[in-house]
Coordinates of C-alpha atoms in Angstrom, one line a residue:
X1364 CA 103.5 164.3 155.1
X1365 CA 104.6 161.3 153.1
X1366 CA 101.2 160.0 153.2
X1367 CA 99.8 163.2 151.9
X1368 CA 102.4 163.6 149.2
X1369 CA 102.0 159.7 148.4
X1370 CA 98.1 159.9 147.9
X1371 CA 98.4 163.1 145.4
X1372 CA 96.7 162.0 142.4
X1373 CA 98.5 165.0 140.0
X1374 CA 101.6 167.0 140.6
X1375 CA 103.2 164.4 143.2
X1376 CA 106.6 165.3 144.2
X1377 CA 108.9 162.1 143.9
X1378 CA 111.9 163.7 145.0
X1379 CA 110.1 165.2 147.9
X1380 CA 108.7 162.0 148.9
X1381 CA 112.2 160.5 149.1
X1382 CA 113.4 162.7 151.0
X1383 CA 110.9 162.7 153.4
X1384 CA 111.2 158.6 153.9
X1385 CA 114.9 159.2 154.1
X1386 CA 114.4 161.6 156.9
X1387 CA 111.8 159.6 158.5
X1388 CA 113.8 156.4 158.9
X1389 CA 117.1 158.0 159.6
X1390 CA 115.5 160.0 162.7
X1391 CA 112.8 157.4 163.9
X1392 CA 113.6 154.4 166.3
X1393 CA 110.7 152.3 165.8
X1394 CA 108.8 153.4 162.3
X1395 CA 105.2 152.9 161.7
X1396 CA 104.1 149.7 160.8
X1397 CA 101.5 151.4 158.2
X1398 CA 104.4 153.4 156.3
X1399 CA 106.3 150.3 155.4
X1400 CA 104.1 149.4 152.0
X1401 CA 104.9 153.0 151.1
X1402 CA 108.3 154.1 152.1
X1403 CA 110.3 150.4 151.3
X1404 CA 109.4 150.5 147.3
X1405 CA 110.2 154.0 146.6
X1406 CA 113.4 153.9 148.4
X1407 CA 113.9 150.5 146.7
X1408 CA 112.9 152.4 143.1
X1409 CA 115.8 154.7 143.9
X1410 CA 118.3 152.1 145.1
X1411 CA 117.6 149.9 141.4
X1412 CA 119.0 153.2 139.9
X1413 CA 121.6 151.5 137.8
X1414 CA 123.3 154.8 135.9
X1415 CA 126.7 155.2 136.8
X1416 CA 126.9 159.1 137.7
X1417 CA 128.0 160.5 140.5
X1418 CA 124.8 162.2 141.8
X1419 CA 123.0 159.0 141.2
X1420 CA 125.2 156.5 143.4
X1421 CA 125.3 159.3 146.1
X1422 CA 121.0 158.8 145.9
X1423 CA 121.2 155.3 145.7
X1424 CA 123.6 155.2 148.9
X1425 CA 121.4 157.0 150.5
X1426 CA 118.2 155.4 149.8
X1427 CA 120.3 151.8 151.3
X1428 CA 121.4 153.7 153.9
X1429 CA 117.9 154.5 154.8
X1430 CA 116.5 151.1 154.2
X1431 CA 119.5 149.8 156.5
X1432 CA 118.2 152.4 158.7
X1433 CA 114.9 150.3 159.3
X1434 CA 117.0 148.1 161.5
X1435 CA 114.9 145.0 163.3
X1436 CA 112.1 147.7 164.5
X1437 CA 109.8 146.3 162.3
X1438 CA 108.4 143.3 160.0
X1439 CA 108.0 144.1 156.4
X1440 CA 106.3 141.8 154.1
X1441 CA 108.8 139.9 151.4
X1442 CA 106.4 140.5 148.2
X1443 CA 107.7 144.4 149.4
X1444 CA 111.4 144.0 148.9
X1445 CA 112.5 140.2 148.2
X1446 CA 113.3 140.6 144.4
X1447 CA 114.3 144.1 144.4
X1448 CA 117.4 143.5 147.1
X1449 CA 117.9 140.6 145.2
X1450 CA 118.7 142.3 142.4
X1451 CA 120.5 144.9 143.4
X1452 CA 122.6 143.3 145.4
X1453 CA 123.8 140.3 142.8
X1454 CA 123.8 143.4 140.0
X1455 CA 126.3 144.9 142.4
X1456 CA 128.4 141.6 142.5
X1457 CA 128.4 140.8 138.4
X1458 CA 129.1 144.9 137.9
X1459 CA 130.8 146.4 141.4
X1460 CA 128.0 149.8 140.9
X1461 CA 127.5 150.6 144.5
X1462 CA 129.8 152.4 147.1
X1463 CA 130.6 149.6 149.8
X1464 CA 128.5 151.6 152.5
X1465 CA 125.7 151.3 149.9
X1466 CA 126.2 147.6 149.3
X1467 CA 127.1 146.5 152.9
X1468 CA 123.4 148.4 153.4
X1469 CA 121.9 146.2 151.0
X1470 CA 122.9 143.4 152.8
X1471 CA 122.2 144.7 156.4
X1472 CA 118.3 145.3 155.5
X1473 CA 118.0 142.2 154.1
X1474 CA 119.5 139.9 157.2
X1475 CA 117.1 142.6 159.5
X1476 CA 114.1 141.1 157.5
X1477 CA 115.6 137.6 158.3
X1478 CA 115.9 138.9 162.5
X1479 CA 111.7 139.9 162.2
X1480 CA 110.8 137.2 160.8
X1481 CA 112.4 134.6 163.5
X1482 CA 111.5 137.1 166.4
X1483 CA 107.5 136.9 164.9
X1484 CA 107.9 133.4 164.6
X1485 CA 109.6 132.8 167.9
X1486 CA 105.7 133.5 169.3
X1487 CA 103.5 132.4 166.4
X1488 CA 104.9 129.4 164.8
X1489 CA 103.4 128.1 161.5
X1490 CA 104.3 126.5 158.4
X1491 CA 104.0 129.6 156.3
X1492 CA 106.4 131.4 158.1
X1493 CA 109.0 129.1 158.7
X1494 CA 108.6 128.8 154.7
X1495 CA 109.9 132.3 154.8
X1496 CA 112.6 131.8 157.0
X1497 CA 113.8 129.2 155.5
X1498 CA 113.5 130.8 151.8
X1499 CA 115.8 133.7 153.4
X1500 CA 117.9 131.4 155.1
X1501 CA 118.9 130.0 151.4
X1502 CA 118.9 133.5 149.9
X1503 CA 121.4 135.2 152.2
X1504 CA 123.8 132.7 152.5
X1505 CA 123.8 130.3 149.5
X1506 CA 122.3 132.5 147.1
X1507 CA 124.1 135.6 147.4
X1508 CA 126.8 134.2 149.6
X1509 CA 126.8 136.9 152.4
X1510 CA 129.3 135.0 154.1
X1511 CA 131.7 134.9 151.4
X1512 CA 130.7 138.3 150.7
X1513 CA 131.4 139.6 153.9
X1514 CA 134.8 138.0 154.5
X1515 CA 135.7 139.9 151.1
X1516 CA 134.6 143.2 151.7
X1517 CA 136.2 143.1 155.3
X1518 CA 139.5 142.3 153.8
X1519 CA 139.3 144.9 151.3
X1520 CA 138.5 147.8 153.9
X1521 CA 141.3 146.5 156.5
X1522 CA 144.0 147.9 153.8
X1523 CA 142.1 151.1 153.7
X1524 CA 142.5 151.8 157.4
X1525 CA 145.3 153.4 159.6
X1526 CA 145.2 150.7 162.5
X1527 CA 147.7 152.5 164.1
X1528 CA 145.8 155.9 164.4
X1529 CA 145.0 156.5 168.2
X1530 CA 141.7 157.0 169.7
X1531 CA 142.3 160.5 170.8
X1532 CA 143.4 160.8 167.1
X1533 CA 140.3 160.1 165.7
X1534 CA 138.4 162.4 167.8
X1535 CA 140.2 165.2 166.8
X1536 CA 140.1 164.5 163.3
X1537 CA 137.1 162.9 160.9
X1538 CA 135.7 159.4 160.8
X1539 CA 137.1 157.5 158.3
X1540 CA 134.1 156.2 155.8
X1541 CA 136.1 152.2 156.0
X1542 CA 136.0 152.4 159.8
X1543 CA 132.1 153.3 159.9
X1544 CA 131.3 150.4 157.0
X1545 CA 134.2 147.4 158.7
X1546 CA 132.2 148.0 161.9
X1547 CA 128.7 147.3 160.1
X1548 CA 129.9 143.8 159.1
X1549 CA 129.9 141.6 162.3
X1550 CA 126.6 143.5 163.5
X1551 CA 125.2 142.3 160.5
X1552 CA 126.8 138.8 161.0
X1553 CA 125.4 138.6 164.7
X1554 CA 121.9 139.2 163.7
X1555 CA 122.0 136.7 161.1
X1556 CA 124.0 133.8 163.2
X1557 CA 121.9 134.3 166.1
X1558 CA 119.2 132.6 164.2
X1559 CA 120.5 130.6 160.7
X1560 CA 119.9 127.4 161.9
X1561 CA 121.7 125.1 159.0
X1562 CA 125.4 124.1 159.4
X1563 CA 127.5 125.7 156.6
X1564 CA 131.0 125.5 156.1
X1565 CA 131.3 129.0 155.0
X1566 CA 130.4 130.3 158.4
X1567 CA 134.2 129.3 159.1
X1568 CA 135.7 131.8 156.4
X1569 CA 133.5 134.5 157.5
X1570 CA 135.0 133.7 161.5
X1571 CA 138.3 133.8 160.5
X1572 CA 137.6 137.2 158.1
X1573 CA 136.3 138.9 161.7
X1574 CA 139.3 137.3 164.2
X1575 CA 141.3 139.1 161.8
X1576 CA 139.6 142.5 162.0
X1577 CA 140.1 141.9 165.6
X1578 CA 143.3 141.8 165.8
X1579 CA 143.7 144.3 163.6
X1580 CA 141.7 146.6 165.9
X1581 CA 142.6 145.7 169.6
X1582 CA 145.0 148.0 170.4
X1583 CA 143.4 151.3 169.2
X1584 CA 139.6 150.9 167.3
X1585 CA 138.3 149.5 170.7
X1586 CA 134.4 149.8 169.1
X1587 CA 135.4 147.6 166.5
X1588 CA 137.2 145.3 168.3
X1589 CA 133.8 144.9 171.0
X1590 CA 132.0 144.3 167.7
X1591 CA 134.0 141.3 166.8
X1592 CA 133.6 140.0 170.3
X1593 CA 129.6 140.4 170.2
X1594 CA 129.7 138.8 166.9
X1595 CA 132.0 135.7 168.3
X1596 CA 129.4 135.1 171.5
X1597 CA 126.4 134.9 169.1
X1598 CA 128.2 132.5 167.2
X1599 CA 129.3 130.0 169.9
X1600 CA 125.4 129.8 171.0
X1601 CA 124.6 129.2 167.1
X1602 CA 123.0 126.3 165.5
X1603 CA 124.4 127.4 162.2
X1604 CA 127.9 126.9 163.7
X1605 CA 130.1 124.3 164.2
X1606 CA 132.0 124.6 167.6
X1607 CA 135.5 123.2 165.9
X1608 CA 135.0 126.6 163.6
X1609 CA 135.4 128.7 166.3
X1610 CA 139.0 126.7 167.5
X1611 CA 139.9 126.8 163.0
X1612 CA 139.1 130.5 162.8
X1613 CA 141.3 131.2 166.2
X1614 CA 137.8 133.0 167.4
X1615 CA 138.5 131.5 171.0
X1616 CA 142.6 132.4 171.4
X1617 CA 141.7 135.5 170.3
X1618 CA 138.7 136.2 173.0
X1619 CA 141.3 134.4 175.7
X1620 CA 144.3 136.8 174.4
X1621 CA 141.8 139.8 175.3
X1622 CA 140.7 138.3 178.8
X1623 CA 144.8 139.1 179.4
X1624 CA 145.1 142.5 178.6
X1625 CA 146.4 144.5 181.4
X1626 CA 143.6 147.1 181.7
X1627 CA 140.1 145.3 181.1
X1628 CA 137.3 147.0 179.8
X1629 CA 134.6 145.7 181.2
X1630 CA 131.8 145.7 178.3
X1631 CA 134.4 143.7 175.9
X1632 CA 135.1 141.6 179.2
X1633 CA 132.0 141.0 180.1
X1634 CA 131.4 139.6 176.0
X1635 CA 134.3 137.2 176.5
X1636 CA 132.4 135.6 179.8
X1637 CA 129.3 134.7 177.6
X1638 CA 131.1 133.6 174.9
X1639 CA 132.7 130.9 176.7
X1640 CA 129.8 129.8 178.7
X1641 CA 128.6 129.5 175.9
X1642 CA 131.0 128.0 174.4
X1643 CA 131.3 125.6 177.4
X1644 CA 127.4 124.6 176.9
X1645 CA 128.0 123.6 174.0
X1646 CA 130.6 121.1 174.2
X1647 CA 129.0 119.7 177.6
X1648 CA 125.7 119.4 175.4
X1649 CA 122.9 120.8 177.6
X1650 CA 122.4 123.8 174.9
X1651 CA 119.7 121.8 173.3
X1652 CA 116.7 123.5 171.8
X1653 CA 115.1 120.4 169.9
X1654 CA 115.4 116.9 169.9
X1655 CA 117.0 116.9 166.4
X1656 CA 119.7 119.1 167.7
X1657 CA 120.2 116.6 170.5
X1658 CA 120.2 113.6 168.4
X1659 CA 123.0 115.2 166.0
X1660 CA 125.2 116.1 168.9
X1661 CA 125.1 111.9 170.0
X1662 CA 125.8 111.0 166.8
X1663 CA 129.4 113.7 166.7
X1664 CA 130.2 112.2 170.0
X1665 CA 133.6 111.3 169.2
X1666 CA 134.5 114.3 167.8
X1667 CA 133.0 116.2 170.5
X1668 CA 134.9 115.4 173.0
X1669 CA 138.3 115.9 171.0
X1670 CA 137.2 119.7 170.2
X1671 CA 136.1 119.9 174.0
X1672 CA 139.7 118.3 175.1
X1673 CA 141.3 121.1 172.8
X1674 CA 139.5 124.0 174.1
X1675 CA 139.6 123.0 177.5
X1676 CA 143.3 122.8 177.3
X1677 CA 143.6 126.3 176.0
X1678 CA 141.1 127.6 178.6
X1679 CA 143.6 125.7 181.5
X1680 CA 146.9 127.3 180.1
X1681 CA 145.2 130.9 180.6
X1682 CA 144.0 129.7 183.8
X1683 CA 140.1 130.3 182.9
X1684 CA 139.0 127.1 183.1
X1685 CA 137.6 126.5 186.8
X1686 CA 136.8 130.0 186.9
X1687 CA 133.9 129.6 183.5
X1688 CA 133.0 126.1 184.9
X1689 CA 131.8 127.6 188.0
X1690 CA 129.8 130.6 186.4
X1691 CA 127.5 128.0 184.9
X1692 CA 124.8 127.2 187.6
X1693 CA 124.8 130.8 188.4
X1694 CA 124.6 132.1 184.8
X1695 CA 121.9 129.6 184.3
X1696 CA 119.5 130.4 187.6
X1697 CA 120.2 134.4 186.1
X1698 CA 119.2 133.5 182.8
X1699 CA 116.0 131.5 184.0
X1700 CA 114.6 134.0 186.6
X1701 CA 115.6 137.5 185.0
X1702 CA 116.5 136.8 181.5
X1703 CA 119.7 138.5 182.8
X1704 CA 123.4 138.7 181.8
X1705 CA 126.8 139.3 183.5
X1706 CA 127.5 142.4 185.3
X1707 CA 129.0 145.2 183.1
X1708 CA 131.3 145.5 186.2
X1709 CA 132.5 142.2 185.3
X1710 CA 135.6 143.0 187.3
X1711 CA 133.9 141.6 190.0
X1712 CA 134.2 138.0 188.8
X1713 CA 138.0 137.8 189.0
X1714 CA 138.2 137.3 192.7
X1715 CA 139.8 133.6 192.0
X1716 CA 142.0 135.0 189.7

């Protein structure tokens, strides 16, 4: 239908046709590669909508929403949508036009563009396309400052929600908009850490913005709460980060504060295992992907081993230390053979405990 509708040559129904690539990205998991050069500039069209009544944000939200919708199931060409985000998004951020769901979707189809390019790339590596990457790389973080951005916006929407609200609460009553949008954030961030490959001090605000959201949640948004978690694991395996950011931001007392809780969940759990193996690769310096990486880590040596003394010290006084230490042969021989992970019934590892 949108292909019928989009090769009309009279009497073509533009409202139609949005609706129809709203519906079709909203409802399909993976969308057709061929439908990508259509559907991506008329939503765009809509989104660069810049009047200021109320019918037109609601059609501008949901044309971002859609686009957000795309997800990572699919690469999309950057002559398609580069300048228009672009746009839109630092329009938003001289003029604050777009609802926050609207704008955090801006953001979150751009940093899935980043995810398709590096998965493409991870196979067919060239010059031209780690141009790209690295043109988005400087887009998303130091020209539209998504991490500043994103530490911002979080803040903002933790006033707007009742952290005290209980979980069978919110089931008998309606989803709060800021809950659905604060939960968006750290997916977006773990997408773009897990391959932004450039070291950037900003990545520390942006930890800190989610440890906080974290434990804002703990006790009763448990959803959000496994969010920040994911978001914290990608980061300790990330190039882009610094391993002393995730002591600064308090990312690693807070993961250790939730391996304490009294009832464990087991997929939250199970997060906190891999984030300190990964954590713990990191400081013992056998995470190396490239030579450059390894010859950076030599040169830090000094400094290394204080962070590693610190975090290894915090891991002893929770009693976790001998217990991650001795995951790490297994872990690795899982990861090797089966591209595996831990258990969901990670209970099963606290036998020493």
């Amino acid at each position: 239908m949108i292909f019928e509708e989009n090769e009309k040559k009279e009497k073509k129904n533009e409202k139609l046709l949005v609706d129809l690539c709203e519906c079709y990205h909203f409802l399909s998991k993976v969308a057709l590669m061929d439908l990508f050069p259509v559907s991506v500039p008329i939503l765009l069209k809509v989104a660069s909508n810049k009047e200021e009544s109320e019918e037109v944000q609601k059609e501008v939200e949901m044309a971002l929403l859609a686009l957000s919708s795309i997800g990572k199931n699919g690469e999309i060409e950057q002559k398609q949508y580069l300048n228009e985000i672009k746009e839109i998004i630092k329009y938003h951020q001289d003029h604050h036009n777009l609802t926050r769901l609207a704008y955090q979707s801006a953001l979150e189809f751009l940093i899935c563009r980043f995810y398709d390019s590096n998965v493409k790339g991870s196979f067919f590596v060239n010059e031209r396309r780690r141009a790209k990457e690295e043109k988005l790389e400087e887009v998303i973080l130091n020209e539209l400052h998504f991490a500043r951005e994103a530490r911002r916006e979080q803040e903002e929407m933790m006033k707007c929600v009742d952290w005290k609200r209980r979980e069978e609460e919110k089931e008998r009553g309606k989803e709060v908009p800021e809950e659905f949008v604060l939960v968006k954030w750290p997916r977006a961030s773990k997408i773009f850490l897990r391959f932004y490959r450039l070291k950037n001090e900003e990545f520390l605000v942006l930890l800190s913005s989610v440890e906080r959201v974290f434990q804002a949640a703990k006790e009763n948004y448990r959803d959000i709460c496994y969010s920040c978690v994911c978001m914290f694991d990608v980061a300790a395996g990330s190039k882009g980060v610094k391993v002393d950011h995730l002591l600064e931001s308090g990312a690693i007392d807070a993961v250790l504060e939730e391996m304490h809780r009294s009832t464990l969940e087991s997929r939250v759990t199970k997060k906190s295992f891999e984030f300190f193996v990964n954590v713990s690769l990191r400081t013992k310096g056998i995470a190396f992907d490239d030579d450059e990486e390894e010859e950076e880590y030599r040169k830090e040596e000094v400094k290394r081993k204080i962070i590693k003394r610190k975090m290894l010290e915090k891991m002893e006084e929770e009693g976790y230390e001998d217990i991650i230490i001795s995951f790490h042969k297994t872990f690795g021989f899982i990861r090797k053979k089966f591209h595996g992970e831990f258990s969901l019934n990670v209970e099963d590892y606290f036998v020493n405990v």
